[in-house]
XYZ file of C-alpha atoms in Angstrom:
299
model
C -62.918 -49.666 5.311
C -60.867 -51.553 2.835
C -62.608 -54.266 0.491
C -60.420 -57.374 0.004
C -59.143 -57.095 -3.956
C -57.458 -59.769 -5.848
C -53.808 -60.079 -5.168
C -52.240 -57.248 -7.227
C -54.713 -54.815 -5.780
C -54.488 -55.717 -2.473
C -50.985 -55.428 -2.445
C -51.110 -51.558 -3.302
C -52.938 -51.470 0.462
C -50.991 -53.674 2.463
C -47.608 -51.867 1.542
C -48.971 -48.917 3.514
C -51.154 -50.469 6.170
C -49.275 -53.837 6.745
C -49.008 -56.051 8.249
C -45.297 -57.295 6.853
C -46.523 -61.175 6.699
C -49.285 -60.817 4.662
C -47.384 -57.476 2.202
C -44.780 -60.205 1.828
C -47.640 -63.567 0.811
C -49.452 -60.761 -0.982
C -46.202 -59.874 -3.194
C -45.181 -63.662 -3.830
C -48.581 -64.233 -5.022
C -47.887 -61.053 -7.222
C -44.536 -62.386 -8.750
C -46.025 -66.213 -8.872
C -42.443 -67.600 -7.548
C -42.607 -70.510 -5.588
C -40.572 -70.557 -1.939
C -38.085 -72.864 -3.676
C -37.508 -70.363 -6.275
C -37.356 -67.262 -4.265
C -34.427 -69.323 -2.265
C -32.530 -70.055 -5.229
C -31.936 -66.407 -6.333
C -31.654 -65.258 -3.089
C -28.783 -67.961 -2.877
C -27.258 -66.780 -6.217
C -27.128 -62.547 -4.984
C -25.110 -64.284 -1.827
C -28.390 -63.861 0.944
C -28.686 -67.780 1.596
C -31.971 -68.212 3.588
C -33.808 -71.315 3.839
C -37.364 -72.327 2.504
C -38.551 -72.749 6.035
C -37.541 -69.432 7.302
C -39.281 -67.631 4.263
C -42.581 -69.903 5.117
C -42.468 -68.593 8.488
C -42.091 -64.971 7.699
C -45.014 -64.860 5.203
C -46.815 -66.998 7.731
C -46.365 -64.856 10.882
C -44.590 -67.140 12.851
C -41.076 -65.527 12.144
C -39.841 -62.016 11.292
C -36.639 -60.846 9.992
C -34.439 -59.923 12.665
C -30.452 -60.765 12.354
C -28.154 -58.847 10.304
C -27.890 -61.931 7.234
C -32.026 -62.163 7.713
C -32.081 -58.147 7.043
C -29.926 -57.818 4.183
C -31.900 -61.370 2.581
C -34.689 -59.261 2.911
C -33.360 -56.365 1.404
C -32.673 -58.791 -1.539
C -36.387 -60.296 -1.721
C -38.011 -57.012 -2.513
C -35.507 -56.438 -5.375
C -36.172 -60.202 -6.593
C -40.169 -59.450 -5.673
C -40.217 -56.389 -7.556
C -40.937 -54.176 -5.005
C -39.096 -50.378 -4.259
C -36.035 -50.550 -1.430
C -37.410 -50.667 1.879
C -41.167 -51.729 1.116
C -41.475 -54.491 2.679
C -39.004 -53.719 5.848
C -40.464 -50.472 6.653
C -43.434 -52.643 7.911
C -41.551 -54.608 10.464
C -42.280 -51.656 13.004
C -40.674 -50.863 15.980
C -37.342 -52.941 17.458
C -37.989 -55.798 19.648
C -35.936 -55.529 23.084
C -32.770 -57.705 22.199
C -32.966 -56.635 18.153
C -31.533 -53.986 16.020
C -32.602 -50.454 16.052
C -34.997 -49.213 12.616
C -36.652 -46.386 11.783
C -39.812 -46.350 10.133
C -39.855 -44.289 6.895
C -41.997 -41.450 7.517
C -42.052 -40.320 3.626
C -43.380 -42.202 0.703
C -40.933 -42.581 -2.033
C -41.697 -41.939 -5.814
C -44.581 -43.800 -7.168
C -43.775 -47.170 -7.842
C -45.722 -50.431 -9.102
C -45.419 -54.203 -9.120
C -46.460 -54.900 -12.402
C -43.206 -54.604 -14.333
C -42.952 -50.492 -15.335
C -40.152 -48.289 -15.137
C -40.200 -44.117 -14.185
C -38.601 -42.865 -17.255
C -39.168 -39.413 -16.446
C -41.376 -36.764 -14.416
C -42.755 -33.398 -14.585
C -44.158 -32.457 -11.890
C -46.010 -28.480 -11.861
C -46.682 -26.627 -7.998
C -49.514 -24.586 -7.457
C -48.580 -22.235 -4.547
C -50.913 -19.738 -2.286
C -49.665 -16.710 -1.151
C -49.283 -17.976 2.165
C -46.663 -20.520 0.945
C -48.446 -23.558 1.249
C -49.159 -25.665 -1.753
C -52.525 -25.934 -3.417
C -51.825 -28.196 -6.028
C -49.894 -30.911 -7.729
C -50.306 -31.715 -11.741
C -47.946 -34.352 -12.478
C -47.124 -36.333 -15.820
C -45.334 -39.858 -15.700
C -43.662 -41.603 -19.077
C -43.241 -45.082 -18.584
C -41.419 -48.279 -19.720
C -42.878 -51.769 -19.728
C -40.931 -54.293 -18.515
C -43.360 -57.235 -19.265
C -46.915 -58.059 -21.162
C -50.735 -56.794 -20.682
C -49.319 -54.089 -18.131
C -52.673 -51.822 -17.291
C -51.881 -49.775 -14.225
C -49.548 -47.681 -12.511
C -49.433 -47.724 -8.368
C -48.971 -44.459 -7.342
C -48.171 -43.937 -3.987
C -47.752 -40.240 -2.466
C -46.800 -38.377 0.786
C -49.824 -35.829 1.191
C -49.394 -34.896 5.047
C -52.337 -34.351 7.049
C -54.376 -33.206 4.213
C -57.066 -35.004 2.041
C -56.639 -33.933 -1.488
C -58.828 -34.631 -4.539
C -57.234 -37.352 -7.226
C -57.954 -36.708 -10.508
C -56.906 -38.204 -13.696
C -55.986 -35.653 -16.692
C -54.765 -37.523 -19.529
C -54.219 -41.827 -20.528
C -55.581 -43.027 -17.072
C -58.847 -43.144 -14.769
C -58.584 -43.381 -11.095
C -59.223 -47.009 -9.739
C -59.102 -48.151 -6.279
C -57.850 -45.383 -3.321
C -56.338 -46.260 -0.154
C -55.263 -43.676 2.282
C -52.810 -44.192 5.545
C -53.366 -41.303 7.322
C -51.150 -41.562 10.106
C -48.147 -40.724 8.111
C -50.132 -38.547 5.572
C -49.817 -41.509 2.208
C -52.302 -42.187 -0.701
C -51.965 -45.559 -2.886
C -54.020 -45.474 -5.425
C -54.287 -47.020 -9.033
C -54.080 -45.295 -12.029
C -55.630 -47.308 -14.526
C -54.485 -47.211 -18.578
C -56.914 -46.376 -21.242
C -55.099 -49.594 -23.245
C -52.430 -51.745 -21.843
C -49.194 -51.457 -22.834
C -46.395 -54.087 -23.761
C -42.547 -55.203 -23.316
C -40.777 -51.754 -24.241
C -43.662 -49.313 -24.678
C -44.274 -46.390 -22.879
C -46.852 -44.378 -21.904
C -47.116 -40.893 -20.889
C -49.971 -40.281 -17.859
C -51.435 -36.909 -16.169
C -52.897 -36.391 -13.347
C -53.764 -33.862 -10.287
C -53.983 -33.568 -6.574
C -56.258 -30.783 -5.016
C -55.877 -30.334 -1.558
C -58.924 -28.372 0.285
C -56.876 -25.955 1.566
C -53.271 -25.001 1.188
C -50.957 -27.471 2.704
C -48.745 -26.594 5.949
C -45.316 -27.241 3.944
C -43.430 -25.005 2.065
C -41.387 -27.542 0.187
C -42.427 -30.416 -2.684
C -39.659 -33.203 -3.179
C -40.104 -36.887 -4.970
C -37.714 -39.303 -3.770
C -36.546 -42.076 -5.972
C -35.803 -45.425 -5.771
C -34.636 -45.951 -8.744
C -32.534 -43.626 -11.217
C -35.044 -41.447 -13.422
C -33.677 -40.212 -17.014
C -35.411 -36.709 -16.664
C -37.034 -35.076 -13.319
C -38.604 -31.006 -13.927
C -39.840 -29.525 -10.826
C -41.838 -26.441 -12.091
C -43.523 -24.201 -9.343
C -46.275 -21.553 -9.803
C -45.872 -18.855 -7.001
C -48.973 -16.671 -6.397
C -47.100 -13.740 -4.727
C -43.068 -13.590 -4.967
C -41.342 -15.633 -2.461
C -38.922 -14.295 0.393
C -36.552 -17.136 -0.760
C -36.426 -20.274 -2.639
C -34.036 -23.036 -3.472
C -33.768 -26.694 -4.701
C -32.051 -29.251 -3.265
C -31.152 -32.640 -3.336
C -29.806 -35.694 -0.741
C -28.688 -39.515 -1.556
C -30.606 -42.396 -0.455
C -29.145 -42.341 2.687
C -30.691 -38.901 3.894
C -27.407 -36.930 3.783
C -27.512 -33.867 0.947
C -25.549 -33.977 -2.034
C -22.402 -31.976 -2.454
C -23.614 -28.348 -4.241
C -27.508 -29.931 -3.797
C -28.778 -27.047 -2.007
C -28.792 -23.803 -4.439
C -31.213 -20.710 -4.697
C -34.139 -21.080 -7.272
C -34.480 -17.462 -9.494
C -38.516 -16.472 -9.809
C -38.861 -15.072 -13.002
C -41.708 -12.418 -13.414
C -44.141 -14.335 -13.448
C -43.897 -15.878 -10.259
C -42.506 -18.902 -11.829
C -39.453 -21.127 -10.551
C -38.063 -24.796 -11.993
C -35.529 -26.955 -10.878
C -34.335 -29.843 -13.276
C -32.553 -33.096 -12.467
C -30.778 -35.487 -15.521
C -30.475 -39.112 -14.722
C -30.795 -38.989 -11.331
C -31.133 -41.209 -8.094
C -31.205 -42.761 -5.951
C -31.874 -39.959 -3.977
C -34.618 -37.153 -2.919
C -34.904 -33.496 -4.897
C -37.001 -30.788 -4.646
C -37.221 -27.064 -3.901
C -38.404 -25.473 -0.627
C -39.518 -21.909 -0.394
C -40.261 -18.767 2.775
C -42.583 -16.335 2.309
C -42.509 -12.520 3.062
C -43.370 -11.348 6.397
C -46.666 -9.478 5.498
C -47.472 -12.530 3.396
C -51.371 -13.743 3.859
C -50.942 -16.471 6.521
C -47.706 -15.982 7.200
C -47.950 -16.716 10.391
C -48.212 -20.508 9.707
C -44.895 -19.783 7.664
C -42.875 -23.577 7.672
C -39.115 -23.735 7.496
């Protein structure tokens, strides 16, 4: 069961769990804008929406359903701080006479509301020899965008599986929140000291998973354009194939985005990505035939 945490906590669990109304009261608390002022610079982007309708869509009374009320929201989360699709991706399934929206079934690259920026990401595989992945050890450097910034919001497509959170270097593990209908964790990565306007940190930490994952793939997608992405991955037994890939925001794959990935001789294979995104990129990987648990092989 979730406890009820003070606003900028709480929001870290409401982006995955819902529902939209209170993400969307949870994030204006966040930002401390008033209606009035959330109105204005929606006005000034060219998404005109009035005070009343934003009162009744943090309320419950209201949701956003026409075309101009959809791209105003698309608007708000930029203006609330939030990654593209946060807040919409809680809206859930079409009414009847409305528009047609799929929910986002993946979590896209960690994110926060407390004013950092992804500068760049290394992020090292652990593979079985079935294929599936055992681990994830990932380090973060980040940009402050504002004052007294103490945490980072990481949230994470695991799948089905439960792994362990661990923090390796700059950060403890805080609060955990875990939607496991579509396989995401949220949790908070504290700082050992906050940081200020145009610092950076760099953080570490790992993900464990109790038993090799299903998937032969690991991808971040990113809202945002990163500087530097490294995708590093540590086979246990050579690989039938392997390549890395990338797609644009929209889902469809980049021109030349899908290439083979050389294994060097010791079993390892790296993919790297220079100011990149909007977009998704990773590497996905078979195994041999006679592979341990092969049979549970993904595509």
């Amino acid at each position: 069961m979730l406890t009820i945490y003070p606003p900028r906590e709480e929001l870290a669990d409401l982006l995955v769990t819902g529902p939209f109304a209170d993400a969307l009261r949870v994030a204006i608390q966040v930002r401390g804008l008033s209606l009035e002022r959330l109105q204005h610079r929606l006005k000034t982007r060219g998404a005109p929406i009035s005070v009343t309708a934003l009162s009744y869509w943090q309320s419950g009374r209201r949701r956003p359903e026409r075309p101009e009320s959809l791209m105003a929201l698309a608007h708000l989360e930029d203006v609330l701080g939030l990654p593209p699709a946060a807040l919409s991706r809680l809206l859930g399934p079409p009414r009847p006479r409305g528009r047609s929206r799929r929910r986002e079934q993946s979590a896209r690259a960690p994110w926060d509301g407390s004013g950092l920026v992804l500068t760049a990401q290394h992020d090292r595989v652990d593979v079985a020899p079935c294929g599936g992945v055992r681990g994830i050890r990932s380090r973060q450097v980040m940009q402050a965008r504002g004052a007294n910034v103490d945490r980072w919001i990481l949230c994470q497509e695991t799948g089905s599986a439960q792994p362990a959170l661990t923090a390796v270097r700059s950060c403890r593990v805080g609060r955990i929140a875990r939607e496991r209908t579509n396989g995401v964790l949220v949790a908070e990565m504290l700082f050992d000291e906050p940081i200020s306007t145009g610092e950076s940190i760099a953080i570490e930490y790992e993900l464990i998973y109790p038993h090799p994952t299903a998937e032969h793939t690991h991808f971040r997608r990113f809202g945002e354009r990163v500087h530097d992405y490294v995708l590093e991955i540590k086979f246990q037994d050579s690989p039938a194939s392997c390549e890395q890939f990338a797609s644009g925001p929209a889902g469809t794959e980049m021109p030349g985005g899908a290439r083979p990935a050389p294994v060097d001789e010791g079993g390892y294979a790296h993919a790297a990505a220079l100011d990149f995104g909007p977009g998704l990129y990773g590497m996905r990987w078979t195994v041999a035939a006679n592979a341990p648990g092969s049979s549970t092989q993904g595509k």
